[in-house]
XYZ file of C-alpha atoms in Angstrom:
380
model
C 105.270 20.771 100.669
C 108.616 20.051 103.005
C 111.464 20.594 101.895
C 114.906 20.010 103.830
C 118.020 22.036 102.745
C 121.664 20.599 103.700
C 123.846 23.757 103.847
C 124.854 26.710 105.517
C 122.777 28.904 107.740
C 125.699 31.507 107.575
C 125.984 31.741 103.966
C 124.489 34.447 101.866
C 123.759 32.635 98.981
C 121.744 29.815 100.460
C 119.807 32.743 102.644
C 118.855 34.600 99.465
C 117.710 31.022 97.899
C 115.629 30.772 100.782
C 114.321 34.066 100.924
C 113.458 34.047 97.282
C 111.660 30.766 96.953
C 109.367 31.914 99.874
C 108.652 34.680 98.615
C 107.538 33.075 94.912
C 105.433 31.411 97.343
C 102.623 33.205 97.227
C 99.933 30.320 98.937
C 102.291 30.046 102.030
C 103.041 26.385 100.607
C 106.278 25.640 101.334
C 107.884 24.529 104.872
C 111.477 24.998 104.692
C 113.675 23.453 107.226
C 117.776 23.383 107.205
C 120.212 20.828 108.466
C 123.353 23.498 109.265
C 126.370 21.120 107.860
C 128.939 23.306 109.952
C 127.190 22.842 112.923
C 125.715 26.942 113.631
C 122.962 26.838 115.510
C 121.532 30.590 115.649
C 118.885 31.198 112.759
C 118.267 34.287 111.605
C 116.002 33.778 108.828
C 112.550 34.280 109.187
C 111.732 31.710 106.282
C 113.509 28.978 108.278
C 110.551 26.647 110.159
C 113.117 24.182 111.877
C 117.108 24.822 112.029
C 119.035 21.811 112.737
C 122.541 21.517 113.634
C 125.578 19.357 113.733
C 126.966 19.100 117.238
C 129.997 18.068 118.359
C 130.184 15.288 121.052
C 133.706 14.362 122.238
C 136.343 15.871 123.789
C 138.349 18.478 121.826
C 142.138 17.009 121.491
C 140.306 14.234 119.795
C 139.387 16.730 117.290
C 143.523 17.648 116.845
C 144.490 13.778 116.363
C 144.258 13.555 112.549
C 142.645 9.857 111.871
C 140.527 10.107 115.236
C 139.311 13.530 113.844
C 137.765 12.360 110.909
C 135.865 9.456 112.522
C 134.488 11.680 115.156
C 132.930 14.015 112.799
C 131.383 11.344 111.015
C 129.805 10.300 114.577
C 128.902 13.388 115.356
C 127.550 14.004 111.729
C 125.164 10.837 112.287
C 124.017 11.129 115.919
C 123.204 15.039 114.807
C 120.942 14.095 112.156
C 118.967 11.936 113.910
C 117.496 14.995 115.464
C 115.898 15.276 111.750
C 112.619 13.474 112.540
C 110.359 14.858 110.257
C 109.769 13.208 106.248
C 109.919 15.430 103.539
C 109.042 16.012 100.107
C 112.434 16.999 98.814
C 115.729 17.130 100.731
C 118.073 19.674 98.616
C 121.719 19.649 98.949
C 123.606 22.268 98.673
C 127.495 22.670 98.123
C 127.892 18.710 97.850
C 130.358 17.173 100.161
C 131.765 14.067 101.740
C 129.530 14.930 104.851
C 126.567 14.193 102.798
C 128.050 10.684 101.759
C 128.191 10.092 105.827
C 124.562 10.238 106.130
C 123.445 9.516 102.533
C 121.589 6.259 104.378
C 119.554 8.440 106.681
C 118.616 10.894 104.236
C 117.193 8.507 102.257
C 115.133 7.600 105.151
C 113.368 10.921 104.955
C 112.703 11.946 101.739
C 112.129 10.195 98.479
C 113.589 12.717 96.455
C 117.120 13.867 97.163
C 117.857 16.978 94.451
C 121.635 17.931 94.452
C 122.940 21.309 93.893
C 126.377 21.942 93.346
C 127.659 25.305 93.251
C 131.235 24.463 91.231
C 134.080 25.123 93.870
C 132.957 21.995 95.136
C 132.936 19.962 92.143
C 135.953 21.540 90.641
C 138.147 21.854 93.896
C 137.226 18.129 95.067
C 140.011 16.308 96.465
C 140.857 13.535 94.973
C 139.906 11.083 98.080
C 136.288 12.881 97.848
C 135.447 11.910 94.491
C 134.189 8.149 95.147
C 131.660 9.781 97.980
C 130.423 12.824 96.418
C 129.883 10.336 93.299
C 127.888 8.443 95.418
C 125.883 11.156 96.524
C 125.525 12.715 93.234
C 124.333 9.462 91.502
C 121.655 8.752 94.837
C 119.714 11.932 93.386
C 116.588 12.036 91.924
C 118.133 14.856 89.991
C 121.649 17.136 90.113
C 120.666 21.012 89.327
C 123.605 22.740 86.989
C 123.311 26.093 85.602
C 124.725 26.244 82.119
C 126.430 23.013 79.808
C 129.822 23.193 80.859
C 129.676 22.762 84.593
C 127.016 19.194 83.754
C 130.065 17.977 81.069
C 132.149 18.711 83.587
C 130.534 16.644 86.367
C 129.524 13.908 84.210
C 133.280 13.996 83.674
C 134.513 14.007 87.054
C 132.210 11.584 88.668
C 131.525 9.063 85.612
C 128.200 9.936 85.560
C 126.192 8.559 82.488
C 122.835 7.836 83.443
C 122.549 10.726 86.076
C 118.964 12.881 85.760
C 120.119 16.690 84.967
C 118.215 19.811 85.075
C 118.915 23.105 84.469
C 118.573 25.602 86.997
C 120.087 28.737 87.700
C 120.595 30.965 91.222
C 119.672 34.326 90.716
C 120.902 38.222 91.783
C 119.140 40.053 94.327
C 121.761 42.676 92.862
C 120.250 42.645 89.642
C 116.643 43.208 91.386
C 118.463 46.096 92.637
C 120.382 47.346 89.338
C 116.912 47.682 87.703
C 115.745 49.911 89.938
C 118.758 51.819 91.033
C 118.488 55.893 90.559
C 121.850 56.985 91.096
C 124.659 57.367 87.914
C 128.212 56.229 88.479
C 129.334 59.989 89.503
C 126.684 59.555 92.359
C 127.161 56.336 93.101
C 131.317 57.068 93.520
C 130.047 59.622 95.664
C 127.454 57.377 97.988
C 130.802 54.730 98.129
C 133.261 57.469 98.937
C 135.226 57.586 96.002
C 134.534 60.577 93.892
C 136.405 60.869 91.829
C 138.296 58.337 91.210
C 138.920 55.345 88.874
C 137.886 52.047 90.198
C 139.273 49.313 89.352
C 137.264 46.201 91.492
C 140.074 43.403 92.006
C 138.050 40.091 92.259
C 134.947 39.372 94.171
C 135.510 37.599 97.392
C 138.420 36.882 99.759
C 138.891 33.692 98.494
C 142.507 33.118 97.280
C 141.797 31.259 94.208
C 140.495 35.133 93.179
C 144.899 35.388 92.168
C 144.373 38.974 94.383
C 148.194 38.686 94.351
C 148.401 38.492 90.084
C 145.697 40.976 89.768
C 148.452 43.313 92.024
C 150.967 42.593 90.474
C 149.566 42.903 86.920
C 148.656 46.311 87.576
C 151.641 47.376 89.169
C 153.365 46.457 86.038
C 150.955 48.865 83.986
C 150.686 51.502 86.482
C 151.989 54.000 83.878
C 149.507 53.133 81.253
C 146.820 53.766 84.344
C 144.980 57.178 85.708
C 146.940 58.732 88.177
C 143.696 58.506 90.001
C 142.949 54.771 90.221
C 142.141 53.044 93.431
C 141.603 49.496 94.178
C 139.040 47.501 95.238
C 139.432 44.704 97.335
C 135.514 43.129 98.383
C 136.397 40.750 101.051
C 133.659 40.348 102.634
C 132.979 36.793 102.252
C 134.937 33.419 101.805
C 137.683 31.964 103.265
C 140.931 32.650 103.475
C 144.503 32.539 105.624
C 144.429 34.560 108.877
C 147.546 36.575 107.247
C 146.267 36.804 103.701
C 144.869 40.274 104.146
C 148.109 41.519 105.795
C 150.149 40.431 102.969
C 148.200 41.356 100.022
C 148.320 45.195 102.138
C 152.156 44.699 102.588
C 152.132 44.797 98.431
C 149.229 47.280 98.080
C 151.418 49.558 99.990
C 154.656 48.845 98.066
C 152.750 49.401 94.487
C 151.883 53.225 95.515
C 148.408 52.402 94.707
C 145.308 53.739 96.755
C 142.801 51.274 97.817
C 140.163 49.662 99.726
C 138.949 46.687 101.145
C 135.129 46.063 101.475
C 135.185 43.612 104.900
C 132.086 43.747 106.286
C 128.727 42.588 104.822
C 127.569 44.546 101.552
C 123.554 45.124 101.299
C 121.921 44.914 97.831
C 122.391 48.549 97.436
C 125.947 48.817 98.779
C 126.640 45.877 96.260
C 124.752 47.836 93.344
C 126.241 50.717 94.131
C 129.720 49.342 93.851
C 129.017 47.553 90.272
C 127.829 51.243 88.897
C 130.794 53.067 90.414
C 133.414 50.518 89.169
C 134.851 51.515 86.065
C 137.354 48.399 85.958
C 136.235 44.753 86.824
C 139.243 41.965 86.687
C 137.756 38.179 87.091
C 140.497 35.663 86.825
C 139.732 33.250 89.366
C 141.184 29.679 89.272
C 137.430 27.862 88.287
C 134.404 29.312 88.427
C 130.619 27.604 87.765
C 128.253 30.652 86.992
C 129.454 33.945 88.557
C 126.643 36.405 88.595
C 129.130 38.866 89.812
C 130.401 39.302 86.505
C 126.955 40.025 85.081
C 125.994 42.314 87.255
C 129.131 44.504 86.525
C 128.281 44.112 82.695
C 124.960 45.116 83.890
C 126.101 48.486 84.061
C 128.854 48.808 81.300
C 131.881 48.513 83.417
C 134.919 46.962 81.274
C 135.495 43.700 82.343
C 138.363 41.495 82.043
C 137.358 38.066 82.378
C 139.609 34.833 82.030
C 139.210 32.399 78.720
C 139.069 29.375 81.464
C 135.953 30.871 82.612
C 132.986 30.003 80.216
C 129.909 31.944 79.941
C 128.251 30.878 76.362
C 124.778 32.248 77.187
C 126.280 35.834 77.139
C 128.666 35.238 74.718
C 125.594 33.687 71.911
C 125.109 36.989 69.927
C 128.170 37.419 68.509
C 129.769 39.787 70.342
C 131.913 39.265 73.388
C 130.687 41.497 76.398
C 134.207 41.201 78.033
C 137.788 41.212 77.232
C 139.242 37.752 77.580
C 142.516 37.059 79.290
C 144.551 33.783 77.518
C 146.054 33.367 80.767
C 147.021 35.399 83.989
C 150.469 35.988 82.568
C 148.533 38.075 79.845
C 146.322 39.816 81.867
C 149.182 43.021 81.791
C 149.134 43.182 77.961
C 145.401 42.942 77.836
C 145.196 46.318 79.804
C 147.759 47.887 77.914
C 145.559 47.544 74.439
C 142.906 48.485 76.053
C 144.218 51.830 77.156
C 145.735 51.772 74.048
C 142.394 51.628 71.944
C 143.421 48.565 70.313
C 140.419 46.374 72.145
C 136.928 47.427 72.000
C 134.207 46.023 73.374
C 130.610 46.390 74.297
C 127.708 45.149 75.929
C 124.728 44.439 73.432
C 120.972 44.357 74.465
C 120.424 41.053 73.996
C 123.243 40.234 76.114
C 121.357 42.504 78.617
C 117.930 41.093 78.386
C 119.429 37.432 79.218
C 121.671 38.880 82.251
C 117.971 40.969 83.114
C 116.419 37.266 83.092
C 118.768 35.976 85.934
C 117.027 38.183 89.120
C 115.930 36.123 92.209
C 112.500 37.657 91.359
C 112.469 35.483 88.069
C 114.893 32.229 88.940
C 113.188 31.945 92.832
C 109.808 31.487 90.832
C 111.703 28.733 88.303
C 112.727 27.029 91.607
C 109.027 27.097 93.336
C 107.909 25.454 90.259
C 109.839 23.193 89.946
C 110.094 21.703 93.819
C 106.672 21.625 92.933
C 105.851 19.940 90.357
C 108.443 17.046 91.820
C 106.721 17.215 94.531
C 103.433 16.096 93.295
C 105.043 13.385 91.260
């Protein structure tokens, strides 16, 4: 079976789909090959049989000259992909863009079977001059992947998508693999992170600005009485992107709040990233949109109180009656949230059941859902 992914090289998430499907691969079945839509050229996954790459062909002031821009990626988009020579079984797209709209033709050319995978910033941040392509793209697939009901209204919403083919799979946690088996408390794990002790509260989960870092500051600035005198912040910023200043100014207004912290730049491994979800005492998630964050569920993982925003939907853990998280109306109430919490006036808890289903979402279960299904869609 040949499959042909359309995404990243550099990105963790796509690397850990990789990884996982291969290794549900236990017959050595699957060929995977990547078409790098930012043009990196330098793999560094094992799993990877052929790593293709968009390359640039024209001078680089064109690149500067807005129109001209624009046609010359689409160029170099086109004459880059013909370097694809091979037919596959399934070509998989993931983070859906107008760059896949550029060479929808030619993919069609390879493969049959064009599954899309959106991962929700890119459905829910589309500009609006993108829609008409990436509805185009999205209605050329044999099927679009979602992960819970919200995010497949949502697209059918967007795009106008009525007679679209949707199925339901999730990505999975490589950190919840590593929760399961993790041997260290949160005393020892503060003390592995360099924070004994201390009170953690983690501030987001990327450096991405839509995270409101800046709210989340100034939020808890505004409560810093109701706080222990021992908290420290947690900024991980080790993916995403973001301003060139961004990290200077949100420091400027660490340092003016009197608060400790730290910010996690540099790459966290699956321990480093369990490690941090057991030591965290606080987790605040009020990011503008959000699709399926497992971030949040592997902080609930290990009991940490979690303030989560109402906008962001998660009905699968929130099915047993009894909401695993304290919900934020709006960023605005976000300081009054903490305050009753402190106060005693919000409990909340994280049932078993609620467990069991966030247990259910490690790459060791959801990269066997996704060998499965490639194929069985394969053979059809």
């Amino acid at each position: 079976m040949k499959i042909l992914l359309l995404g990243s090289v550099q990105d963790a998430h796509l690397n850990r789909f990789i990884n996982n499907l291969k290794l549900a691969d236990k017959t050595d079945s699957i060929s995977i090959d990547v078409f790098d839509i930012w043009g990196v050229n330098e793999n560094n996954n094992r799993y990877i049989n052929n790593l293709y790459s968009v390359r640039f062909h024209f001078k680089s002031f064109l690149y500067n000259i807005p129109v001209l821009s624009s046609l010359c990626h689409i160029i170099d988009y086109r004459i880059s992909f013909r370097k694809v020579s091979n037919q596959y079984d399934i070509v998989n797209i993931h983070y859906v863009t107008d760059l896949s709209y550029y060479i929808l033709d030619m993919i069609k050319c390879r493969t049959a079977k064009i599954v899309v995978t959106p991962w929700g910033s890119d459905i829910y941040r589309i500009k609006e001059s993108d829609k008409g392509k990436v509805r185009k793209v999205l209605k050329n697939g044999y099927a679009i992947t979602y992960p819970h009901d919200r995010m497949k209204y949502d697209i059918q919403k967007i795009f106008s998508l009525g007679s679209a083919v949707f199925v339901q799979m999730y990505f999975g946690s490589e950190t919840i693999d590593s929760l399961l088996h993790m041997p260290y408390n949160q005393t020892e794990a503060k003390e592995k992170l360099g924070f004994a002790k201390k009170y953690i509260i983690v501030c987001g989960y990327n450096r991405v600005p839509e995270q409101n870092h800046e709210n989340i500051i100034t939020a808890l600035v505004g409560v810093k009485k109701r706080l222990p005198n021992n908290t420290m912040l947690v900024f991980p910023f080790n993916y995403g992107i973001c301003p060139n200043n961004y990290k200077i100014y949100l420091t400027s207004k660490l340092m003016e709040s009197g608060f400790e912290y730290r910010f996690f730049d540099n790459y966290l491994t699956n321990e480093e990233n369990a490690l941090l979800r057991i030591s965290a005492d606080m987790f605040i998630h009020i990011q503008t949109t959000d699709a399926n964050s497992a971030t949040i569920q592997e902080f609930l993982l290990t009991d940490t109180v979690v303030f989560n925003g109402a906008w962001l939907k998660y009905p699968l853990l929130e099915q047993h009656n009894q909401m695993p998280y304290i919900r934020v109306d709006s960023i605005n109430d976000l300081s009054s949230k903490i305050v009753q919490y402190f106060n005693g006036n919000i409990l909340v808890s994280v049932s078993n059941e609620c467990k069991e289903i966030i247990n259910s979402n490690s790459w060791s279960n959801r990269g066997k859902e996704w060998f499965n299904y490639f194929k069985k869609i394969s053979s059809i």
